[in-house]
GROMACS .gro file of N, CA and C in nm:
model
  480
    1UNK      N    1  -9.339   6.808 -13.521
    1UNK     CA    2  -9.438   6.771 -13.407
    1UNK      C    3  -9.565   6.782 -13.464
    2UNK      N    4  -9.602   6.890 -13.558
    2UNK     CA    5  -9.711   6.893 -13.611
    2UNK      C    6  -9.806   6.783 -13.675
    3UNK      N    7  -9.706   6.720 -13.754
    3UNK     CA    8  -9.739   6.635 -13.810
    3UNK      C    9  -9.769   6.492 -13.761
    4UNK      N   10  -9.696   6.451 -13.664
    4UNK     CA   11  -9.689   6.380 -13.568
    4UNK      C   12  -9.845   6.358 -13.483
    5UNK      N   13  -9.891   6.513 -13.449
    5UNK     CA   14 -10.023   6.516 -13.416
    5UNK      C   15 -10.147   6.483 -13.494
    6UNK      N   16 -10.077   6.500 -13.627
    6UNK     CA   17 -10.219   6.543 -13.732
    6UNK      C   18 -10.237   6.387 -13.766
    7UNK      N   19 -10.136   6.303 -13.778
    7UNK     CA   20 -10.148   6.186 -13.753
    7UNK      C   21 -10.171   6.095 -13.651
    8UNK      N   22 -10.162   6.096 -13.541
    8UNK     CA   23 -10.242   6.062 -13.474
    8UNK      C   24 -10.383   6.081 -13.422
    9UNK      N   25 -10.428   6.214 -13.475
    9UNK     CA   26 -10.606   6.243 -13.466
    9UNK      C   27 -10.661   6.185 -13.570
   10UNK      N   28 -10.571   6.181 -13.694
   10UNK     CA   29 -10.641   6.133 -13.795
   10UNK      C   30 -10.647   5.982 -13.754
   11UNK      N   31 -10.534   5.914 -13.729
   11UNK     CA   32 -10.573   5.738 -13.716
   11UNK      C   33 -10.678   5.737 -13.610
   12UNK      N   34 -10.675   5.827 -13.477
   12UNK     CA   35 -10.809   5.797 -13.412
   12UNK      C   36 -10.962   5.805 -13.454
   13UNK      N   37 -10.948   5.926 -13.551
   13UNK     CA   38 -11.062   5.969 -13.581
   13UNK      C   39 -11.099   5.835 -13.700
   14UNK      N   40 -11.002   5.737 -13.764
   14UNK     CA   41 -11.072   5.662 -13.832
   14UNK      C   42 -11.072   5.541 -13.809
   15UNK      N   43 -10.985   5.551 -13.675
   15UNK     CA   44 -11.019   5.385 -13.611
   15UNK      C   45 -10.896   5.281 -13.661
   16UNK      N   46 -10.799   5.341 -13.719
   16UNK     CA   47 -10.702   5.254 -13.797
   16UNK      C   48 -10.640   5.173 -13.644
   17UNK      N   49 -10.579   5.038 -13.690
   17UNK     CA   50 -10.530   4.944 -13.630
   17UNK      C   51 -10.390   4.957 -13.668
   18UNK      N   52 -10.288   4.874 -13.558
   18UNK     CA   53 -10.183   4.852 -13.637
   18UNK      C   54 -10.158   4.818 -13.770
   19UNK      N   55 -10.221   4.701 -13.802
   19UNK     CA   56 -10.216   4.661 -13.906
   19UNK      C   57 -10.266   4.774 -14.067
   20UNK      N   58 -10.297   4.846 -14.026
   20UNK     CA   59 -10.362   4.986 -14.112
   20UNK      C   60 -10.217   5.090 -14.136
   21UNK      N   61 -10.255   5.109 -14.258
   21UNK     CA   62 -10.101   5.240 -14.263
   21UNK      C   63 -10.172   5.357 -14.211
   22UNK      N   64 -10.075   5.434 -14.148
   22UNK     CA   65 -10.109   5.564 -14.126
   22UNK      C   66 -10.079   5.664 -14.220
   23UNK      N   67  -9.981   5.647 -14.320
   23UNK     CA   68  -9.963   5.745 -14.413
   23UNK      C   69 -10.063   5.736 -14.523
   24UNK      N   70 -10.057   5.851 -14.600
   24UNK     CA   71 -10.173   5.861 -14.713
   24UNK      C   72 -10.111   5.784 -14.818
   25UNK      N   73 -10.226   5.767 -14.910
   25UNK     CA   74 -10.179   5.702 -15.030
   25UNK      C   75 -10.042   5.737 -15.129
   26UNK      N   76  -9.971   5.641 -15.142
   26UNK     CA   77  -9.823   5.678 -15.235
   26UNK      C   78  -9.704   5.688 -15.146
   27UNK      N   79  -9.750   5.732 -14.980
   27UNK     CA   80  -9.641   5.716 -14.851
   27UNK      C   81  -9.635   5.594 -14.816
   28UNK      N   82  -9.506   5.585 -14.767
   28UNK     CA   83  -9.459   5.466 -14.694
   28UNK      C   84  -9.400   5.501 -14.566
   29UNK      N   85  -9.437   5.399 -14.485
   29UNK     CA   86  -9.402   5.404 -14.361
   29UNK      C   87  -9.261   5.399 -14.336
   30UNK      N   88  -9.210   5.448 -14.217
   30UNK     CA   89  -9.067   5.427 -14.197
   30UNK      C   90  -9.064   5.436 -14.072
   31UNK      N   91  -9.026   5.354 -13.960
   31UNK     CA   92  -8.991   5.373 -13.805
   31UNK      C   93  -8.871   5.404 -13.809
   32UNK      N   94  -8.803   5.548 -13.827
   32UNK     CA   95  -8.689   5.562 -13.785
   32UNK      C   96  -8.615   5.601 -13.646
   33UNK      N   97  -8.730   5.594 -13.559
   33UNK     CA   98  -8.687   5.644 -13.417
   33UNK      C   99  -8.772   5.531 -13.328
   34UNK      N  100  -8.737   5.442 -13.246
   34UNK     CA  101  -8.763   5.366 -13.185
   34UNK      C  102  -8.821   5.412 -13.056
   35UNK      N  103  -8.806   5.565 -13.042
   35UNK     CA  104  -8.893   5.602 -12.916
   35UNK      C  105  -8.983   5.687 -12.976
   36UNK      N  106  -9.020   5.695 -13.081
   36UNK     CA  107  -9.160   5.724 -13.105
   36UNK      C  108  -9.209   5.648 -13.227
   37UNK      N  109  -9.330   5.599 -13.168
   37UNK     CA  110  -9.418   5.502 -13.211
   37UNK      C  111  -9.493   5.540 -13.331
   38UNK      N  112  -9.524   5.667 -13.389
   38UNK     CA  113  -9.548   5.695 -13.504
   38UNK      C  114  -9.452   5.682 -13.628
   39UNK      N  115  -9.518   5.676 -13.758
   39UNK     CA  116  -9.420   5.655 -13.849
   39UNK      C  117  -9.409   5.761 -13.898
   40UNK      N  118  -9.267   5.829 -13.995
   40UNK     CA  119  -9.233   5.908 -14.075
   40UNK      C  120  -9.284   5.846 -14.213
   41UNK      N  121  -9.355   5.941 -14.288
   41UNK     CA  122  -9.432   5.897 -14.427
   41UNK      C  123  -9.355   5.954 -14.533
   42UNK      N  124  -9.296   5.880 -14.605
   42UNK     CA  125  -9.223   5.899 -14.721
   42UNK      C  126  -9.264   5.849 -14.885
   43UNK      N  127  -9.282   5.937 -14.957
   43UNK     CA  128  -9.302   5.951 -15.089
   43UNK      C  129  -9.210   5.972 -15.202
   44UNK      N  130  -9.155   5.882 -15.253
   44UNK     CA  131  -9.062   5.849 -15.349
   44UNK      C  132  -9.129   5.894 -15.485
   45UNK      N  133  -9.140   6.020 -15.539
   45UNK     CA  134  -9.184   6.095 -15.638
   45UNK      C  135  -9.139   6.062 -15.789
   46UNK      N  136  -9.126   5.953 -15.817
   46UNK     CA  137  -9.077   5.876 -15.945
   46UNK      C  138  -9.105   5.921 -16.079
   47UNK      N  139  -9.197   5.993 -16.086
   47UNK     CA  140  -9.282   6.063 -16.199
   47UNK      C  141  -9.208   6.130 -16.289
   48UNK      N  142  -9.143   6.205 -16.235
   48UNK     CA  143  -9.062   6.313 -16.303
   48UNK      C  144  -8.963   6.376 -16.228
   49UNK      N  145  -8.830   6.412 -16.321
   49UNK     CA  146  -8.753   6.457 -16.254
   49UNK      C  147  -8.757   6.604 -16.249
   50UNK      N  148  -8.739   6.653 -16.131
   50UNK     CA  149  -8.757   6.831 -16.135
   50UNK      C  150  -8.609   6.903 -16.096
   51UNK      N  151  -8.607   6.984 -16.085
   51UNK     CA  152  -8.531   7.074 -15.997
   51UNK      C  153  -8.547   7.123 -15.878
   52UNK      N  154  -8.479   7.137 -15.798
   52UNK     CA  155  -8.488   7.127 -15.606
   52UNK      C  156  -8.612   7.250 -15.587
   53UNK      N  157  -8.643   7.363 -15.661
   53UNK     CA  158  -8.770   7.432 -15.633
   53UNK      C  159  -8.897   7.372 -15.635
   54UNK      N  160  -8.892   7.295 -15.795
   54UNK     CA  161  -9.026   7.241 -15.824
   54UNK      C  162  -9.018   7.131 -15.758
   55UNK      N  163  -8.930   7.033 -15.677
   55UNK     CA  164  -8.956   6.915 -15.608
   55UNK      C  165  -9.004   7.007 -15.494
   56UNK      N  166  -8.964   7.105 -15.428
   56UNK     CA  167  -9.023   7.146 -15.338
   56UNK      C  168  -9.182   7.203 -15.345
   57UNK      N  169  -9.194   7.227 -15.460
   57UNK     CA  170  -9.347   7.281 -15.492
   57UNK      C  171  -9.426   7.141 -15.508
   58UNK      N  172  -9.383   7.045 -15.570
   58UNK     CA  173  -9.415   6.885 -15.591
   58UNK      C  174  -9.484   6.874 -15.404
   59UNK      N  175  -9.412   6.839 -15.350
   59UNK     CA  176  -9.424   6.770 -15.215
   59UNK      C  177  -9.559   6.861 -15.160
   60UNK      N  178  -9.547   7.027 -15.170
   60UNK     CA  179  -9.652   7.047 -15.108
   60UNK      C  180  -9.749   7.035 -15.146
   61UNK      N  181  -9.767   7.058 -15.265
   61UNK     CA  182  -9.927   7.003 -15.350
   61UNK      C  183  -9.972   6.871 -15.321
   62UNK      N  184  -9.864   6.808 -15.254
   62UNK     CA  185  -9.951   6.653 -15.307
   62UNK      C  186  -9.937   6.610 -15.134
   63UNK      N  187 -10.029   6.644 -15.058
   63UNK     CA  188 -10.048   6.586 -14.959
   63UNK      C  189 -10.009   6.693 -14.849
   64UNK      N  190  -9.949   6.801 -14.865
   64UNK     CA  191  -9.896   6.911 -14.785
   64UNK      C  192  -9.766   6.903 -14.747
   65UNK      N  193  -9.724   6.821 -14.836
   65UNK     CA  194  -9.564   6.711 -14.740
   65UNK      C  195  -9.473   6.836 -14.756
   66UNK      N  196  -9.338   6.796 -14.744
   66UNK     CA  197  -9.213   6.861 -14.765
   66UNK      C  198  -9.123   6.794 -14.819
   67UNK      N  199  -9.051   6.852 -14.885
   67UNK     CA  200  -8.903   6.756 -14.905
   67UNK      C  201  -8.825   6.690 -14.797
   68UNK      N  202  -8.798   6.587 -14.829
   68UNK     CA  203  -8.759   6.496 -14.671
   68UNK      C  204  -8.666   6.584 -14.613
   69UNK      N  205  -8.668   6.571 -14.484
   69UNK     CA  206  -8.555   6.590 -14.398
   69UNK      C  207  -8.497   6.494 -14.296
   70UNK      N  208  -8.378   6.434 -14.317
   70UNK     CA  209  -8.347   6.297 -14.286
   70UNK      C  210  -8.255   6.292 -14.184
   71UNK      N  211  -8.301   6.359 -14.077
   71UNK     CA  212  -8.197   6.348 -13.959
   71UNK      C  213  -8.250   6.319 -13.838
   72UNK      N  214  -8.384   6.276 -13.834
   72UNK     CA  215  -8.441   6.141 -13.719
   72UNK      C  216  -8.408   6.021 -13.717
   73UNK      N  217  -8.370   5.982 -13.591
   73UNK     CA  218  -8.313   5.882 -13.593
   73UNK      C  219  -8.200   5.814 -13.670
   74UNK      N  220  -8.262   5.672 -13.759
   74UNK     CA  221  -8.202   5.635 -13.855
   74UNK      C  222  -8.247   5.640 -13.989
   75UNK      N  223  -8.326   5.742 -14.024
   75UNK     CA  224  -8.437   5.738 -14.139
   75UNK      C  225  -8.345   5.757 -14.231
   76UNK      N  226  -8.235   5.854 -14.277
   76UNK     CA  227  -8.128   5.841 -14.362
   76UNK      C  228  -8.121   5.733 -14.420
   77UNK      N  229  -8.068   5.624 -14.297
   77UNK     CA  230  -8.012   5.497 -14.328
   77UNK      C  231  -8.112   5.361 -14.374
   78UNK      N  232  -8.250   5.413 -14.338
   78UNK     CA  233  -8.357   5.340 -14.397
   78UNK      C  234  -8.384   5.391 -14.510
   79UNK      N  235  -8.411   5.502 -14.545
   79UNK     CA  236  -8.411   5.546 -14.673
   79UNK      C  237  -8.288   5.482 -14.771
   80UNK      N  238  -8.186   5.470 -14.773
   80UNK     CA  239  -8.071   5.427 -14.826
   80UNK      C  240  -8.082   5.304 -14.857
   81UNK      N  241  -8.142   5.213 -14.771
   81UNK     CA  242  -8.147   5.077 -14.762
   81UNK      C  243  -8.290   5.067 -14.846
   82UNK      N  244  -8.375   5.133 -14.885
   82UNK     CA  245  -8.503   5.115 -14.917
   82UNK      C  246  -8.482   5.172 -15.081
   83UNK      N  247  -8.351   5.270 -15.130
   83UNK     CA  248  -8.322   5.291 -15.261
   83UNK      C  249  -8.275   5.167 -15.300
   84UNK      N  250  -8.193   5.123 -15.199
   84UNK     CA  251  -8.099   4.993 -15.298
   84UNK      C  252  -8.149   4.862 -15.285
   85UNK      N  253  -8.282   4.884 -15.254
   85UNK     CA  254  -8.389   4.775 -15.265
   85UNK      C  255  -8.432   4.739 -15.389
   86UNK      N  256  -8.427   4.874 -15.469
   86UNK     CA  257  -8.492   4.864 -15.588
   86UNK      C  258  -8.404   4.930 -15.705
   87UNK      N  259  -8.325   4.820 -15.756
   87UNK     CA  260  -8.236   4.818 -15.854
   87UNK      C  261  -8.269   4.919 -15.987
   88UNK      N  262  -8.328   4.924 -16.007
   88UNK     CA  263  -8.365   5.075 -16.111
   88UNK      C  264  -8.364   5.175 -16.076
   89UNK      N  265  -8.341   5.203 -15.898
   89UNK     CA  266  -8.273   5.324 -15.874
   89UNK      C  267  -8.122   5.348 -15.838
   90UNK      N  268  -8.078   5.259 -15.865
   90UNK     CA  269  -7.919   5.230 -15.841
   90UNK      C  270  -7.811   5.349 -15.851
   91UNK      N  271  -7.879   5.394 -15.999
   91UNK     CA  272  -7.818   5.525 -16.057
   91UNK      C  273  -7.845   5.654 -16.061
   92UNK      N  274  -7.964   5.665 -15.988
   92UNK     CA  275  -8.050   5.819 -15.958
   92UNK      C  276  -7.986   5.886 -15.853
   93UNK      N  277  -8.029   6.004 -15.864
   93UNK     CA  278  -8.060   6.106 -15.743
   93UNK      C  279  -8.155   6.148 -15.699
   94UNK      N  280  -8.184   6.192 -15.553
   94UNK     CA  281  -8.305   6.232 -15.546
   94UNK      C  282  -8.288   6.423 -15.467
   95UNK      N  283  -8.391   6.456 -15.479
   95UNK     CA  284  -8.372   6.592 -15.402
   95UNK      C  285  -8.438   6.584 -15.252
   96UNK      N  286  -8.366   6.597 -15.170
   96UNK     CA  287  -8.417   6.618 -14.975
   96UNK      C  288  -8.437   6.767 -14.996
   97UNK      N  289  -8.454   6.798 -14.848
   97UNK     CA  290  -8.527   6.923 -14.837
   97UNK      C  291  -8.403   7.028 -14.739
   98UNK      N  292  -8.249   6.999 -14.772
   98UNK     CA  293  -8.171   7.105 -14.730
   98UNK      C  294  -8.112   7.200 -14.818
   99UNK      N  295  -8.075   7.317 -14.773
   99UNK     CA  296  -8.007   7.412 -14.894
   99UNK      C  297  -7.935   7.509 -14.821
  100UNK      N  298  -7.839   7.583 -14.881
  100UNK     CA  299  -7.736   7.658 -14.845
  100UNK      C  300  -7.782   7.791 -14.935
  101UNK      N  301  -7.899   7.817 -15.003
  101UNK     CA  302  -7.919   7.943 -15.091
  101UNK      C  303  -7.900   8.066 -15.020
  102UNK      N  304  -8.001   8.071 -14.900
  102UNK     CA  305  -7.973   8.172 -14.824
  102UNK      C  306  -7.852   8.256 -14.759
  103UNK      N  307  -7.772   8.198 -14.684
  103UNK     CA  308  -7.641   8.217 -14.686
  103UNK      C  309  -7.551   8.102 -14.714
  104UNK      N  310  -7.444   8.124 -14.798
  104UNK     CA  311  -7.357   8.038 -14.827
  104UNK      C  312  -7.240   7.951 -14.748
  105UNK      N  313  -7.299   7.822 -14.758
  105UNK     CA  314  -7.213   7.751 -14.633
  105UNK      C  315  -7.291   7.712 -14.521
  106UNK      N  316  -7.407   7.765 -14.484
  106UNK     CA  317  -7.518   7.777 -14.392
  106UNK      C  318  -7.622   7.671 -14.460
  107UNK      N  319  -7.610   7.568 -14.433
  107UNK     CA  320  -7.715   7.459 -14.487
  107UNK      C  321  -7.840   7.472 -14.369
  108UNK      N  322  -8.001   7.467 -14.426
  108UNK     CA  323  -8.062   7.461 -14.321
  108UNK      C  324  -8.184   7.360 -14.384
  109UNK      N  325  -8.262   7.256 -14.306
  109UNK     CA  326  -8.361   7.213 -14.349
  109UNK      C  327  -8.480   7.295 -14.410
  110UNK      N  328  -8.538   7.277 -14.469
  110UNK     CA  329  -8.686   7.376 -14.555
  110UNK      C  330  -8.751   7.427 -14.431
  111UNK      N  331  -8.732   7.353 -14.321
  111UNK     CA  332  -8.816   7.418 -14.172
  111UNK      C  333  -8.736   7.541 -14.097
  112UNK      N  334  -8.606   7.573 -14.139
  112UNK     CA  335  -8.522   7.644 -14.084
  112UNK      C  336  -8.413   7.613 -13.973
  113UNK      N  337  -8.447   7.487 -13.954
  113UNK     CA  338  -8.326   7.406 -13.853
  113UNK      C  339  -8.197   7.385 -13.929
  114UNK      N  340  -8.105   7.409 -13.824
  114UNK     CA  341  -7.957   7.346 -13.894
  114UNK      C  342  -7.934   7.236 -13.946
  115UNK      N  343  -7.859   7.208 -14.044
  115UNK     CA  344  -7.824   7.063 -14.102
  115UNK      C  345  -7.665   7.086 -14.070
  116UNK      N  346  -7.639   6.947 -13.988
  116UNK     CA  347  -7.495   6.896 -13.941
  116UNK      C  348  -7.430   6.875 -14.069
  117UNK      N  349  -7.271   6.967 -14.102
  117UNK     CA  350  -7.243   6.914 -14.192
  117UNK      C  351  -7.151   6.788 -14.153
  118UNK      N  352  -7.068   6.714 -14.276
  118UNK     CA  353  -6.960   6.661 -14.233
  118UNK      C  354  -7.033   6.498 -14.185
  119UNK      N  355  -6.963   6.408 -14.172
  119UNK     CA  356  -7.005   6.254 -14.128
  119UNK      C  357  -7.079   6.253 -14.003
  120UNK      N  358  -7.203   6.147 -14.002
  120UNK     CA  359  -7.202   6.069 -14.084
  120UNK      C  360  -7.278   6.060 -14.215
  121UNK      N  361  -7.330   6.188 -14.211
  121UNK     CA  362  -7.451   6.184 -14.315
  121UNK      C  363  -7.385   6.255 -14.483
  122UNK      N  364  -7.303   6.316 -14.451
  122UNK     CA  365  -7.264   6.380 -14.607
  122UNK      C  366  -7.124   6.293 -14.655
  123UNK      N  367  -7.147   6.307 -14.797
  123UNK     CA  368  -7.004   6.216 -14.835
  123UNK      C  369  -6.892   6.271 -14.823
  124UNK      N  370  -6.780   6.208 -14.798
  124UNK     CA  371  -6.641   6.281 -14.725
  124UNK      C  372  -6.632   6.401 -14.877
  125UNK      N  373  -6.597   6.542 -14.812
  125UNK     CA  374  -6.521   6.631 -14.879
  125UNK      C  375  -6.672   6.705 -14.921
  126UNK      N  376  -6.802   6.650 -14.908
  126UNK     CA  377  -6.923   6.738 -14.941
  126UNK      C  378  -6.951   6.796 -14.837
  127UNK      N  379  -7.028   6.947 -14.825
  127UNK     CA  380  -7.050   6.983 -14.956
  127UNK      C  381  -6.939   7.067 -15.003
  128UNK      N  382  -6.955   7.084 -15.162
  128UNK     CA  383  -6.831   7.149 -15.201
  128UNK      C  384  -6.850   7.213 -15.346
  129UNK      N  385  -6.976   7.276 -15.342
  129UNK     CA  386  -6.994   7.302 -15.462
  129UNK      C  387  -6.996   7.506 -15.469
  130UNK      N  388  -7.014   7.522 -15.339
  130UNK     CA  389  -7.015   7.682 -15.312
  130UNK      C  390  -7.135   7.730 -15.366
  131UNK      N  391  -7.159   7.876 -15.464
  131UNK     CA  392  -7.258   7.913 -15.516
  131UNK      C  393  -7.313   7.850 -15.623
  132UNK      N  394  -7.237   7.750 -15.672
  132UNK     CA  395  -7.295   7.659 -15.795
  132UNK      C  396  -7.371   7.546 -15.732
  133UNK      N  397  -7.362   7.508 -15.644
  133UNK     CA  398  -7.426   7.383 -15.576
  133UNK      C  399  -7.486   7.424 -15.451
  134UNK      N  400  -7.629   7.455 -15.452
  134UNK     CA  401  -7.691   7.498 -15.304
  134UNK      C  402  -7.791   7.414 -15.261
  135UNK      N  403  -7.806   7.301 -15.320
  135UNK     CA  404  -7.927   7.220 -15.311
  135UNK      C  405  -7.844   7.044 -15.262
  136UNK      N  406  -7.894   7.009 -15.130
  136UNK     CA  407  -7.873   6.892 -15.092
  136UNK      C  408  -7.960   6.769 -15.131
  137UNK      N  409  -7.869   6.671 -15.225
  137UNK     CA  410  -7.947   6.536 -15.253
  137UNK      C  411  -7.902   6.444 -15.242
  138UNK      N  412  -7.965   6.317 -15.232
  138UNK     CA  413  -7.881   6.186 -15.238
  138UNK      C  414  -7.854   6.137 -15.373
  139UNK      N  415  -7.738   6.111 -15.372
  139UNK     CA  416  -7.711   6.073 -15.507
  139UNK      C  417  -7.586   5.935 -15.504
  140UNK      N  418  -7.603   5.898 -15.621
  140UNK     CA  419  -7.575   5.755 -15.635
  140UNK      C  420  -7.429   5.767 -15.605
  141UNK      N  421  -7.383   5.653 -15.554
  141UNK     CA  422  -7.367   5.525 -15.549
  141UNK      C  423  -7.396   5.504 -15.423
  142UNK      N  424  -7.377   5.579 -15.320
  142UNK     CA  425  -7.370   5.556 -15.195
  142UNK      C  426  -7.503   5.613 -15.098
  143UNK      N  427  -7.557   5.720 -15.169
  143UNK     CA  428  -7.676   5.800 -15.143
  143UNK      C  429  -7.662   5.896 -14.992
  144UNK      N  430  -7.527   5.901 -14.965
  144UNK     CA  431  -7.494   5.993 -14.895
  144UNK      C  432  -7.563   6.147 -14.908
  145UNK      N  433  -7.525   6.250 -14.853
  145UNK     CA  434  -7.567   6.409 -14.878
  145UNK      C  435  -7.480   6.435 -14.961
  146UNK      N  436  -7.528   6.505 -15.093
  146UNK     CA  437  -7.413   6.568 -15.151
  146UNK      C  438  -7.460   6.716 -15.191
  147UNK      N  439  -7.374   6.816 -15.214
  147UNK     CA  440  -7.414   6.945 -15.256
  147UNK      C  441  -7.439   6.895 -15.423
  148UNK      N  442  -7.540   6.935 -15.453
  148UNK     CA  443  -7.590   6.900 -15.601
  148UNK      C  444  -7.623   7.049 -15.659
  149UNK      N  445  -7.614   7.026 -15.789
  149UNK     CA  446  -7.555   7.195 -15.876
  149UNK      C  447  -7.688   7.244 -15.842
  150UNK      N  448  -7.700   7.355 -15.889
  150UNK     CA  449  -7.822   7.437 -15.897
  150UNK      C  450  -7.895   7.427 -16.043
  151UNK      N  451  -8.037   7.375 -16.048
  151UNK     CA  452  -8.097   7.342 -16.173
  151UNK      C  453  -8.105   7.184 -16.189
  152UNK      N  454  -8.016   7.143 -16.124
  152UNK     CA  455  -7.992   6.971 -16.141
  152UNK      C  456  -8.125   6.910 -16.132
  153UNK      N  457  -8.162   6.803 -16.244
  153UNK     CA  458  -8.319   6.761 -16.247
  153UNK      C  459  -8.297   6.615 -16.201
  154UNK      N  460  -8.363   6.580 -16.073
  154UNK     CA  461  -8.342   6.452 -16.007
  154UNK      C  462  -8.496   6.429 -15.975
  155UNK      N  463  -8.491   6.298 -15.900
  155UNK     CA  464  -8.638   6.259 -15.856
  155UNK      C  465  -8.619   6.348 -15.715
  156UNK      N  466  -8.760   6.336 -15.619
  156UNK     CA  467  -8.784   6.360 -15.516
  156UNK      C  468  -8.801   6.314 -15.405
  157UNK      N  469  -8.811   6.304 -15.272
  157UNK     CA  470  -8.824   6.238 -15.205
  157UNK      C  471  -8.924   6.310 -15.115
  158UNK      N  472  -9.047   6.331 -15.088
  158UNK     CA  473  -9.121   6.391 -14.955
  158UNK      C  474  -9.156   6.340 -14.856
  159UNK      N  475  -9.195   6.401 -14.729
  159UNK     CA  476  -9.193   6.339 -14.608
  159UNK      C  477  -9.314   6.411 -14.569
  160UNK      N  478  -9.416   6.366 -14.477
  160UNK     CA  479  -9.498   6.404 -14.379
  160UNK      C  480  -9.483   6.369 -14.271
   0.00000   0.00000   0.00000
């Protein structure tokens, strides 16, 4: 909600129209929830692969964003469509912002809200790595949520 208010204030101060992006440079607008007129701003950090903690730090250092939390509206499916529209990304994985590193089996977004496990977002049988896989990622070929290995180097999805 804080990010929504910040984007609204910024757009009003800058006098932006609907034809102009409300997202900072390098971020892409996604309108995942028809009830919310403001976009979710997503950045695909494709410059380097990082482990989950470095990905989290990267997002914070870039526009004060966080690892993507894909639970709003259809955001997860819009992200999947976007990735599938980039053939070079088809065999890659992406860190997103949930983990069970604090308490095994209790998946939380980086803001502390619970992550629902099972369908429709998690790949069947996931999460399955116990203490060896504590970080959530989108993994090829379907880009559903997967529990990924600790220290696994993947690309990063940030959001504002």
